[in-house]
Amino acid sequence: MLEKDSPEMPLKMQAELLGISYSSLFYQPVPPSPRELAIKRRIDEEYTAHPFYGSRKLAAVLHPEMGVSRPTVQAYMREMGIFGLVPGPNTSKPAPQHEIYPYLLSILSRTDRTMFGA
């Protein structure tokens, strides 16, 4: 794709034709630190043992032993592609086949309802 030793076309022009920045040709990724790997390993262990833990609970578990904050746990969880198992949306919607019962005290006046504690 790129020819670094091409005499006909300089690297800058090749990068421009490919639509990438010239400086990105020289980028060397930095490997993760041992601390980051240790934190990710502990997150994975806790998540495997307790898949329902979210970032708040994992941060509370990991903070005393590793001094890690919740935003750090959230970033690592996002990077690892894991998330706490929680109920999905619309869990408060009633089932369509469920019968809806009328509120019987609505026919009473306000003063009568206070006598019944409603």
Coordinates of N, CA, C and O in Angstrom, one line a residue:
M1 N 0.8 -1.2 0.0 CA 0.0 0.0 0.0 C 0.9 1.3 0.0 O 0.8 2.1 -0.9
L2 N 1.7 1.4 1.0 CA 2.7 2.5 1.1 C 4.1 2.0 0.7 O 4.5 0.9 1.1
E3 N 4.8 2.7 -0.1 CA 6.1 2.4 -0.4 C 7.0 3.4 0.2 O 7.1 4.6 -0.3
K4 N 7.7 3.0 1.3 CA 8.5 4.0 2.0 C 9.8 4.4 1.3 O 10.2 5.5 1.4
D5 N 10.3 3.6 0.4 CA 11.5 3.9 -0.3 C 11.3 4.2 -1.8 O 12.1 3.9 -2.6
S6 N 10.1 4.8 -2.1 CA 9.7 5.0 -3.5 C 10.4 6.4 -3.9 O 10.1 7.4 -3.3
P7 N 11.2 6.3 -5.0 CA 11.8 7.5 -5.5 C 10.9 8.4 -6.3 O 11.0 9.6 -6.4
E8 N 9.8 7.8 -6.9 CA 8.9 8.5 -7.7 C 7.9 9.4 -6.9 O 7.5 10.5 -7.4
M9 N 7.5 8.9 -5.7 CA 6.5 9.6 -5.0 C 6.9 9.7 -3.5 O 7.0 8.6 -2.9
P10 N 7.0 10.9 -3.0 CA 7.4 11.0 -1.5 C 6.2 10.5 -0.6 O 5.1 10.4 -1.0
L11 N 6.6 10.1 0.6 CA 5.7 9.6 1.6 C 4.5 10.6 1.8 O 3.4 10.2 2.0
K12 N 4.8 11.8 1.9 CA 3.8 12.9 2.2 C 2.7 12.8 1.1 O 1.5 12.9 1.4
M13 N 3.1 12.7 -0.1 CA 2.1 12.7 -1.2 C 1.3 11.3 -1.2 O 0.1 11.3 -1.4
Q14 N 2.0 10.2 -0.8 CA 1.3 9.0 -0.7 C 0.2 9.0 0.4 O -0.9 8.5 0.2
A15 N 0.6 9.6 1.5 CA -0.4 9.7 2.6 C -1.5 10.6 2.2 O -2.7 10.3 2.6
E16 N -1.3 11.7 1.5 CA -2.3 12.6 1.1 C -3.3 11.9 0.1 O -4.5 12.0 0.2
L17 N -2.8 11.1 -0.8 CA -3.6 10.3 -1.7 C -4.5 9.3 -1.0 O -5.6 9.0 -1.4
L18 N -3.9 8.7 0.1 CA -4.7 7.7 0.8 C -5.7 8.4 1.8 O -6.5 7.7 2.4
G19 N -5.5 9.7 2.0 CA -6.4 10.4 3.0 C -6.1 10.2 4.4 O -7.0 10.2 5.3
I20 N -4.8 9.9 4.7 CA -4.4 9.8 6.1 C -3.3 10.8 6.4 O -2.7 11.4 5.5
S21 N -3.2 11.1 7.7 CA -2.2 12.2 8.0 C -0.8 11.6 7.9 O -0.5 10.4 8.1
Y22 N 0.1 12.5 7.6 CA 1.5 12.1 7.4 C 2.1 11.6 8.7 O 2.9 10.6 8.7
S23 N 1.8 12.2 9.8 CA 2.3 11.9 11.1 C 1.9 10.5 11.5 O 2.6 9.8 12.3
S24 N 0.7 10.0 11.1 CA 0.2 8.7 11.5 C 1.1 7.6 10.9 O 1.0 6.5 11.4
L25 N 1.9 7.9 9.9 CA 2.7 6.9 9.3 C 3.8 6.5 10.3 O 4.4 5.4 10.2
F26 N 4.2 7.3 11.2 CA 5.3 7.1 12.1 C 4.8 6.7 13.5 O 5.7 6.6 14.4
Y27 N 3.5 6.6 13.8 CA 3.0 6.3 15.1 C 3.4 4.9 15.5 O 3.1 3.9 14.8
Q28 N 3.9 4.8 16.7 CA 4.2 3.5 17.3 C 3.3 3.4 18.6 O 3.4 4.1 19.5
P29 N 2.4 2.4 18.6 CA 1.5 2.3 19.7 C 2.3 1.9 21.0 O 3.2 1.2 21.0
V30 N 1.8 2.5 22.1 CA 2.4 2.2 23.4 C 1.7 1.0 24.1 O 0.5 1.0 24.1
P31 N 2.5 0.0 24.5 CA 1.9 -1.1 25.1 C 1.3 -0.7 26.5 O 1.7 0.2 27.1
P32 N 0.2 -1.4 26.9 CA -0.4 -1.1 28.2 C 0.6 -1.3 29.4 O 1.4 -2.3 29.3
S33 N 0.4 -0.5 30.4 CA 1.3 -0.6 31.6 C 0.9 -1.9 32.4 O -0.2 -2.4 32.3
P34 N 1.9 -2.4 33.2 CA 1.5 -3.5 34.0 C 0.4 -3.3 35.0 O -0.4 -4.2 35.3
R35 N 0.3 -2.0 35.5 CA -0.8 -1.7 36.4 C -2.2 -1.8 35.7 O -3.1 -2.3 36.2
E36 N -2.2 -1.3 34.4 CA -3.4 -1.4 33.6 C -3.8 -2.8 33.4 O -5.0 -3.2 33.5
L37 N -2.8 -3.7 33.1 CA -3.1 -5.1 32.9 C -3.6 -5.7 34.1 O -4.5 -6.6 34.1
A38 N -3.1 -5.4 35.3 CA -3.5 -5.9 36.6 C -4.9 -5.5 36.9 O -5.7 -6.3 37.4
I39 N -5.3 -4.2 36.6 CA -6.6 -3.8 36.9 C -7.6 -4.5 36.0 O -8.7 -4.9 36.4
K40 N -7.3 -4.6 34.7 CA -8.2 -5.3 33.8 C -8.3 -6.8 34.2 O -9.4 -7.3 34.1
R41 N -7.3 -7.4 34.6 CA -7.4 -8.8 35.1 C -8.3 -8.9 36.3 O -9.1 -9.8 36.3
R42 N -8.2 -8.0 37.3 CA -9.1 -8.0 38.4 C -10.5 -7.7 38.0 O -11.5 -8.3 38.6
I43 N -10.7 -6.8 37.1 CA -12.1 -6.5 36.6 C -12.7 -7.8 36.0 O -13.8 -8.1 36.2
D44 N -11.9 -8.4 35.2 CA -12.3 -9.7 34.5 C -12.7 -10.7 35.6 O -13.7 -11.4 35.5
E45 N -11.8 -10.9 36.6 CA -12.1 -11.9 37.6 C -13.4 -11.6 38.4 O -14.2 -12.5 38.6
E46 N -13.6 -10.3 38.8 CA -14.8 -9.9 39.5 C -16.0 -10.1 38.6 O -17.1 -10.5 39.1
Y47 N -15.9 -9.7 37.4 CA -17.0 -9.7 36.4 C -17.4 -11.2 36.2 O -18.6 -11.5 36.1
T48 N -16.4 -12.1 36.1 CA -16.7 -13.5 35.8 C -17.4 -14.1 37.1 O -18.4 -14.9 36.9
A49 N -17.0 -13.7 38.2 CA -17.6 -14.2 39.5 C -19.0 -13.5 39.7 O -19.9 -14.2 40.2
H50 N -19.2 -12.3 39.3 CA -20.4 -11.5 39.5 C -20.8 -10.8 38.3 O -20.5 -9.5 38.2
P51 N -21.4 -11.4 37.3 CA -21.7 -10.7 36.0 C -22.7 -9.6 36.1 O -22.9 -8.7 35.2
F52 N -23.4 -9.5 37.3 CA -24.4 -8.5 37.5 C -23.8 -7.2 38.0 O -24.5 -6.2 38.2
Y53 N -22.5 -7.2 38.4 CA -21.9 -6.0 38.9 C -21.7 -5.0 37.8 O -21.2 -5.3 36.7
G54 N -22.0 -3.8 38.0 CA -21.8 -2.7 37.1 C -20.5 -2.0 37.5 O -19.8 -2.4 38.4
S55 N -20.3 -0.8 36.9 CA -19.0 -0.1 37.1 C -19.0 0.5 38.5 O -17.9 0.5 39.1
R56 N -20.1 0.8 39.1 CA -20.2 1.4 40.5 C -19.7 0.3 41.5 O -18.9 0.6 42.3
K57 N -20.3 -0.9 41.4 CA -19.9 -1.9 42.3 C -18.5 -2.4 42.1 O -17.8 -2.7 43.1
L58 N -18.1 -2.6 40.9 CA -16.7 -3.0 40.6 C -15.7 -2.0 41.1 O -14.7 -2.3 41.7
A59 N -16.0 -0.7 41.0 CA -15.1 0.4 41.5 C -15.1 0.3 43.0 O -14.0 0.5 43.6
A60 N -16.2 0.0 43.6 CA -16.2 -0.1 45.1 C -15.4 -1.3 45.6 O -14.8 -1.2 46.6
V61 N -15.5 -2.4 44.8 CA -14.7 -3.6 45.2 C -13.2 -3.3 45.0 O -12.4 -3.7 45.8
L62 N -12.8 -2.7 43.9 CA -11.4 -2.6 43.5 C -10.7 -1.4 44.1 O -9.5 -1.4 44.2
H63 N -11.5 -0.4 44.6 CA -10.9 0.8 45.1 C -10.0 0.5 46.3 O -8.9 1.0 46.4
P64 N -10.4 -0.2 47.3 CA -9.6 -0.5 48.5 C -8.3 -1.2 48.2 O -7.2 -0.9 48.8
E65 N -8.3 -2.1 47.2 CA -7.1 -2.9 47.0 C -6.2 -2.3 45.9 O -5.0 -2.5 45.9
M66 N -6.8 -1.5 44.9 CA -6.0 -1.0 43.8 C -6.0 0.5 43.7 O -5.3 1.1 42.8
G67 N -6.9 1.1 44.4 CA -7.1 2.6 44.3 C -7.6 3.1 43.0 O -7.1 4.1 42.5
V68 N -8.5 2.3 42.4 CA -9.0 2.7 41.1 C -10.3 3.4 41.2 O -11.1 3.1 42.0
S69 N -10.6 4.4 40.3 CA -11.8 5.2 40.4 C -12.8 4.6 39.4 O -12.5 3.8 38.5
R70 N -14.1 5.1 39.6 CA -15.1 4.6 38.7 C -15.0 5.0 37.3 O -15.2 4.1 36.4
P71 N -14.5 6.2 36.9 CA -14.3 6.5 35.5 C -13.3 5.6 34.8 O -13.4 5.2 33.7
T72 N -12.3 5.2 35.6 CA -11.3 4.3 35.1 C -11.9 2.9 34.8 O -11.7 2.3 33.8
V73 N -12.7 2.4 35.8 CA -13.4 1.1 35.6 C -14.3 1.2 34.4 O -14.4 0.2 33.6
Q74 N -15.0 2.3 34.3 CA -16.0 2.4 33.1 C -15.2 2.4 31.8 O -15.6 1.7 30.9
A75 N -14.1 3.1 31.7 CA -13.3 3.1 30.5 C -12.8 1.7 30.2 O -12.8 1.2 29.0
Y76 N -12.2 1.0 31.2 CA -11.7 -0.4 30.9 C -12.8 -1.3 30.6 O -12.6 -2.2 29.7
M77 N -14.0 -1.2 31.2 CA -15.1 -2.1 30.9 C -15.6 -1.9 29.5 O -15.8 -2.8 28.7
R78 N -15.6 -0.6 29.1 CA -16.0 -0.3 27.7 C -15.0 -0.9 26.7 O -15.3 -1.4 25.7
E79 N -13.7 -0.7 27.1 CA -12.6 -1.2 26.2 C -12.7 -2.7 26.1 O -12.4 -3.3 25.0
M80 N -13.0 -3.4 27.2 CA -13.1 -4.9 27.2 C -14.4 -5.4 26.7 O -14.6 -6.6 26.5
G81 N -15.4 -4.5 26.5 CA -16.7 -4.9 25.9 C -17.6 -5.6 26.9 O -18.4 -6.5 26.5
I82 N -17.5 -5.3 28.2 CA -18.3 -5.9 29.2 C -19.2 -4.9 29.9 O -18.9 -3.7 29.9
F83 N -20.3 -5.3 30.4 CA -21.3 -4.4 31.1 C -22.1 -5.3 32.0 O -22.2 -6.5 31.9
G84 N -22.6 -4.6 33.0 CA -23.4 -5.3 34.0 C -24.7 -5.8 33.5 O -25.3 -5.2 32.6
L85 N -25.1 -7.0 33.9 CA -26.4 -7.5 33.4 C -27.5 -6.9 34.2 O -27.6 -7.0 35.4
V86 N -28.3 -6.1 33.6 CA -29.4 -5.4 34.2 C -30.7 -5.6 33.4 O -30.6 -6.0 32.2
P87 N -31.8 -5.4 34.0 CA -33.1 -5.5 33.2 C -33.1 -4.5 32.0 O -32.5 -3.4 32.2
G88 N -33.7 -4.9 31.0 CA -33.7 -4.0 29.8 C -34.7 -2.9 30.0 O -35.4 -2.8 31.0
P89 N -34.9 -2.1 28.9 CA -35.9 -1.0 29.0 C -37.3 -1.5 29.0 O -37.6 -2.7 28.6
N90 N -38.3 -0.7 29.4 CA -39.7 -1.0 29.4 C -40.1 -2.1 30.3 O -41.0 -2.9 30.0
T91 N -39.4 -2.3 31.5 CA -39.8 -3.4 32.4 C -41.0 -3.0 33.2 O -41.6 -3.9 33.8
S92 N -41.4 -1.8 33.2 CA -42.6 -1.4 34.0 C -43.9 -1.4 33.2 O -44.9 -1.1 33.7
K93 N -43.8 -1.8 32.0 CA -45.0 -1.8 31.2 C -45.8 -3.1 31.6 O -45.3 -4.2 31.7
P94 N -47.2 -2.9 31.7 CA -48.0 -4.0 32.0 C -48.1 -5.0 30.8 O -48.1 -4.5 29.7
A95 N -48.4 -6.2 31.1 CA -48.6 -7.2 30.0 C -49.9 -6.9 29.4 O -50.9 -6.5 30.1
P96 N -50.0 -7.0 28.1 CA -51.3 -6.6 27.4 C -52.4 -7.5 27.8 O -53.6 -7.1 27.8
Q97 N -52.2 -8.8 28.1 CA -53.3 -9.7 28.4 C -53.7 -9.6 29.9 O -54.7 -10.2 30.3
H98 N -53.0 -8.8 30.7 CA -53.3 -8.6 32.1 C -54.6 -7.8 32.2 O -54.7 -6.7 31.6
E99 N -55.5 -8.2 33.1 CA -56.8 -7.5 33.3 C -56.5 -6.3 34.1 O -55.8 -6.4 35.1
I100 N -57.1 -5.1 33.8 CA -57.0 -3.9 34.5 C -58.2 -3.8 35.4 O -59.3 -3.7 34.8
Y101 N -58.1 -3.7 36.7 CA -59.2 -3.6 37.6 C -59.5 -2.1 37.8 O -58.6 -1.3 38.0
P102 N -60.8 -1.8 37.9 CA -61.2 -0.4 38.2 C -60.8 0.1 39.6 O -60.8 -0.8 40.5
Y103 N -60.6 1.3 39.8 CA -60.4 1.9 41.1 C -61.7 2.2 41.7 O -62.4 3.2 41.3
L104 N -62.2 1.4 42.6 CA -63.6 1.5 43.1 C -63.8 2.7 44.0 O -65.0 3.1 44.2
L105 N -62.8 3.2 44.7 CA -63.0 4.4 45.6 C -63.2 5.7 44.8 O -63.5 6.7 45.4
S106 N -63.0 5.7 43.5 CA -63.1 6.9 42.7 C -64.5 7.4 42.7 O -64.8 8.6 42.5
I107 N -65.5 6.6 42.9 CA -66.9 7.0 42.9 C -67.3 7.7 44.2 O -68.3 8.4 44.2
L108 N -66.5 7.6 45.2 CA -66.8 8.2 46.5 C -66.3 9.7 46.5 O -65.4 10.0 45.7
S109 N -66.9 10.5 47.3 CA -66.4 11.9 47.4 C -65.1 11.9 48.1 O -64.7 10.9 48.8
R110 N -64.4 13.0 48.1 CA -63.1 13.2 48.7 C -63.2 13.0 50.2 O -62.4 12.4 50.8
T111 N -64.3 13.5 50.9 CA -64.4 13.3 52.3 C -64.6 11.8 52.7 O -64.2 11.4 53.7
D112 N -65.4 11.1 51.9 CA -65.6 9.7 52.1 C -64.3 8.9 52.0 O -64.1 8.0 52.8
R113 N -63.5 9.3 51.0 CA -62.3 8.6 50.8 C -61.3 8.7 52.0 O -60.6 7.8 52.3
T114 N -61.3 9.9 52.7 CA -60.4 10.0 53.8 C -60.9 9.1 55.0 O -60.0 8.7 55.8
M115 N -62.1 8.8 55.1 CA -62.6 7.9 56.1 C -62.1 6.5 55.9 O -61.8 5.8 56.8
F116 N -61.9 6.1 54.6 CA -61.4 4.8 54.3 C -59.9 4.7 54.2 O -59.3 3.7 54.0
G117 N -59.2 5.9 54.3 CA -57.8 5.9 54.3 C -57.2 5.8 52.9 O -56.1 5.3 52.6
A118 N -58.0 6.2 51.9 CA -57.5 6.1 50.5 C -57.2 7.5 50.0 O -57.7 8.5 50.3

